């Protein structure tokens, strides 16, 4: 058993990746085979107020061009749409569509199912203890769905 900080960091990253990969596979089985984790981050950023490619790029720590590409993909797949800004009709704002909201809801359900599976594997107390320890380490204000940073690469 390793005691190095690097191994712990990689193990936490692998836990996140395992969770996200399982959710992506399950979403595909439920009819959302065109979604990647970056798309989820983008949709949450839009729901949090990112109204255009510049704002989405800042929220996701990517270039405006990468954000515009993600928007284009999401728009083509029916997860977002552009609509006139209510305050400035010359501007277009991003809006998550009903399909996008349904996918996000389904994703939340899947994450809960994965958590329950993990609880069956190691016990609810162990998962709860892990969650509590991670909250102590990262704090309550640190986790933001609209700022994934390193995880925001654009995938087709």
Short mmCIF file of C-alpha atoms in Angstrom, two decimals:
data_model
loop_
_atom_site.label_atom_id
_atom_site.label_comp_id
_atom_site.label_asym_id
_atom_site.label_seq_id
_atom_site.Cartn_x
_atom_site.Cartn_y
_atom_site.Cartn_z
CA UNK A 1 0.00 0.00 0.00
CA UNK A 2 1.47 3.32 -1.06
CA UNK A 3 1.51 6.34 1.23
CA UNK A 4 2.63 8.91 -1.35
CA UNK A 5 0.65 12.05 -2.02
CA UNK A 6 0.94 11.52 -5.75
CA UNK A 7 -0.61 8.06 -5.46
CA UNK A 8 -3.47 9.47 -3.39
CA UNK A 9 -4.07 12.23 -5.97
CA UNK A 10 -4.10 9.68 -8.80
CA UNK A 11 -6.45 7.42 -6.83
CA UNK A 12 -8.90 10.30 -6.29
CA UNK A 13 -8.67 11.20 -9.97
CA UNK A 14 -9.25 7.57 -10.93
CA UNK A 15 -12.30 7.48 -8.64
CA UNK A 16 -13.72 10.54 -10.39
CA UNK A 17 -12.93 9.09 -13.82
CA UNK A 18 -14.51 5.76 -12.90
CA UNK A 19 -17.66 7.53 -11.71
CA UNK A 20 -17.81 9.75 -14.82
CA UNK A 21 -17.02 6.90 -17.24
CA UNK A 22 -19.70 4.66 -15.72
CA UNK A 23 -22.21 7.51 -15.97
CA UNK A 24 -21.29 8.17 -19.62
CA UNK A 25 -21.77 4.50 -20.52
CA UNK A 26 -25.11 4.38 -18.70
CA UNK A 27 -26.29 7.62 -20.34
CA UNK A 28 -25.53 6.07 -23.72
CA UNK A 29 -27.63 3.03 -22.83
CA UNK A 30 -30.50 5.39 -21.97
CA UNK A 31 -30.44 7.20 -25.29
CA UNK A 32 -27.79 9.88 -24.74
CA UNK A 33 -24.88 8.30 -26.61
CA UNK A 34 -23.68 11.67 -27.89
CA UNK A 35 -22.80 13.19 -24.48
CA UNK A 36 -19.35 13.49 -22.93
CA UNK A 37 -18.42 14.86 -19.49
CA UNK A 38 -17.39 18.21 -20.99
CA UNK A 39 -20.90 18.63 -22.37
CA UNK A 40 -22.33 18.17 -18.88
CA UNK A 41 -19.96 20.85 -17.57
CA UNK A 42 -20.99 23.17 -20.41
CA UNK A 43 -24.71 22.67 -19.76
CA UNK A 44 -24.26 23.38 -16.05
CA UNK A 45 -22.26 26.50 -16.92
CA UNK A 46 -25.03 27.72 -19.20
CA UNK A 47 -27.60 27.08 -16.48
CA UNK A 48 -25.35 29.06 -14.12
CA UNK A 49 -25.45 32.09 -16.42
CA UNK A 50 -22.94 31.62 -19.25
CA UNK A 51 -24.92 33.26 -22.03
CA UNK A 52 -22.46 33.16 -24.94
CA UNK A 53 -19.18 31.60 -26.11
CA UNK A 54 -17.02 34.14 -24.29
CA UNK A 55 -18.74 33.57 -20.97
CA UNK A 56 -18.81 29.81 -21.45
CA UNK A 57 -15.11 29.81 -22.29
CA UNK A 58 -14.32 31.72 -19.10
CA UNK A 59 -16.56 29.49 -17.01
CA UNK A 60 -14.93 26.34 -18.40
CA UNK A 61 -11.36 27.65 -18.56
CA UNK A 62 -11.14 27.11 -22.33
CA UNK A 63 -10.74 29.43 -25.29
CA UNK A 64 -13.71 31.19 -26.82
CA UNK A 65 -13.15 29.05 -29.93
CA UNK A 66 -13.30 25.81 -27.93
CA UNK A 67 -16.45 27.01 -26.19
CA UNK A 68 -18.01 27.96 -29.54
CA UNK A 69 -17.26 24.47 -30.86
CA UNK A 70 -18.87 22.90 -27.79
CA UNK A 71 -21.91 25.15 -28.23
CA UNK A 72 -22.17 24.16 -31.89
CA UNK A 73 -22.04 20.46 -30.99
CA UNK A 74 -24.64 20.86 -28.25
CA UNK A 75 -26.86 22.93 -30.52
CA UNK A 76 -26.67 20.37 -33.36
CA UNK A 77 -27.56 17.61 -30.91
CA UNK A 78 -30.53 19.51 -29.48
CA UNK A 79 -29.19 20.18 -25.98
CA UNK A 80 -28.95 23.98 -26.27
CA UNK A 81 -30.44 26.69 -28.41
CA UNK A 82 -29.77 30.35 -29.03
CA UNK A 83 -32.51 32.87 -28.43
CA UNK A 84 -32.68 36.67 -28.50
CA UNK A 85 -31.57 38.33 -25.27
CA UNK A 86 -34.58 39.85 -23.54
CA UNK A 87 -32.59 42.99 -22.65
CA UNK A 88 -30.75 43.44 -25.96
CA UNK A 89 -32.49 41.91 -28.99
CA UNK A 90 -29.28 42.22 -31.01
CA UNK A 91 -27.61 39.63 -28.78
CA UNK A 92 -28.29 35.92 -28.70
CA UNK A 93 -28.30 34.04 -25.39
CA UNK A 94 -27.75 30.35 -24.83
CA UNK A 95 -30.53 28.31 -23.29
CA UNK A 96 -30.55 24.66 -22.27
CA UNK A 97 -33.39 22.88 -24.07
CA UNK A 98 -35.87 20.42 -22.60
CA UNK A 99 -33.72 17.62 -24.05
CA UNK A 100 -30.69 19.07 -22.27
CA UNK A 101 -32.57 19.36 -18.98
CA UNK A 102 -33.87 15.79 -19.35
CA UNK A 103 -30.34 14.51 -19.96
CA UNK A 104 -29.03 16.37 -16.89
CA UNK A 105 -31.85 14.89 -14.79
CA UNK A 106 -31.08 11.41 -16.11
CA UNK A 107 -27.40 11.98 -15.33
CA UNK A 108 -28.23 12.89 -11.72
CA UNK A 109 -30.28 9.71 -11.43
CA UNK A 110 -27.40 7.67 -12.81
CA UNK A 111 -24.90 9.24 -10.40
CA UNK A 112 -27.22 8.31 -7.52
CA UNK A 113 -27.43 4.74 -8.84
CA UNK A 114 -23.64 4.51 -9.07
CA UNK A 115 -23.30 5.82 -5.54
CA UNK A 116 -25.78 3.19 -4.34
CA UNK A 117 -23.76 0.51 -6.15
CA UNK A 118 -20.58 1.71 -4.45
CA UNK A 119 -22.41 1.68 -1.11
CA UNK A 120 -23.41 -1.95 -1.71
CA UNK A 121 -19.77 -2.78 -2.53
CA UNK A 122 -18.08 -1.17 0.50
CA UNK A 123 -20.96 -0.11 2.74
CA UNK A 124 -22.86 3.14 3.08
CA UNK A 125 -20.77 4.14 6.10
CA UNK A 126 -17.53 3.86 4.11
CA UNK A 127 -18.88 5.96 1.23
CA UNK A 128 -20.23 8.50 3.72
CA UNK A 129 -16.89 8.64 5.53
CA UNK A 130 -15.10 9.16 2.21
CA UNK A 131 -17.49 11.96 1.29
CA UNK A 132 -17.06 13.64 4.67
CA UNK A 133 -13.26 13.41 4.47
CA UNK A 134 -13.23 14.89 0.97
CA UNK A 135 -15.49 17.75 2.13
CA UNK A 136 -13.01 18.51 4.91
CA UNK A 137 -10.13 18.54 2.41
CA UNK A 138 -11.77 20.64 -0.31
CA UNK A 139 -14.20 22.75 1.71
CA UNK A 140 -17.79 23.48 0.87
CA UNK A 141 -17.32 26.34 -1.63
CA UNK A 142 -14.67 24.76 -3.82
CA UNK A 143 -16.70 22.39 -5.98
CA UNK A 144 -18.18 24.32 -8.90
CA UNK A 145 -19.76 22.57 -11.86
CA UNK A 146 -19.20 25.61 -14.05
CA UNK A 147 -15.40 25.59 -13.68
CA UNK A 148 -13.93 22.17 -14.43
CA UNK A 149 -10.64 23.60 -15.74
CA UNK A 150 -8.48 20.63 -16.71
CA UNK A 151 -11.51 18.44 -17.50
CA UNK A 152 -12.94 20.82 -20.06
CA UNK A 153 -11.34 19.52 -23.24
CA UNK A 154 -13.73 19.49 -26.14
CA UNK A 155 -14.67 15.99 -27.27
CA UNK A 156 -16.82 15.07 -30.25
#
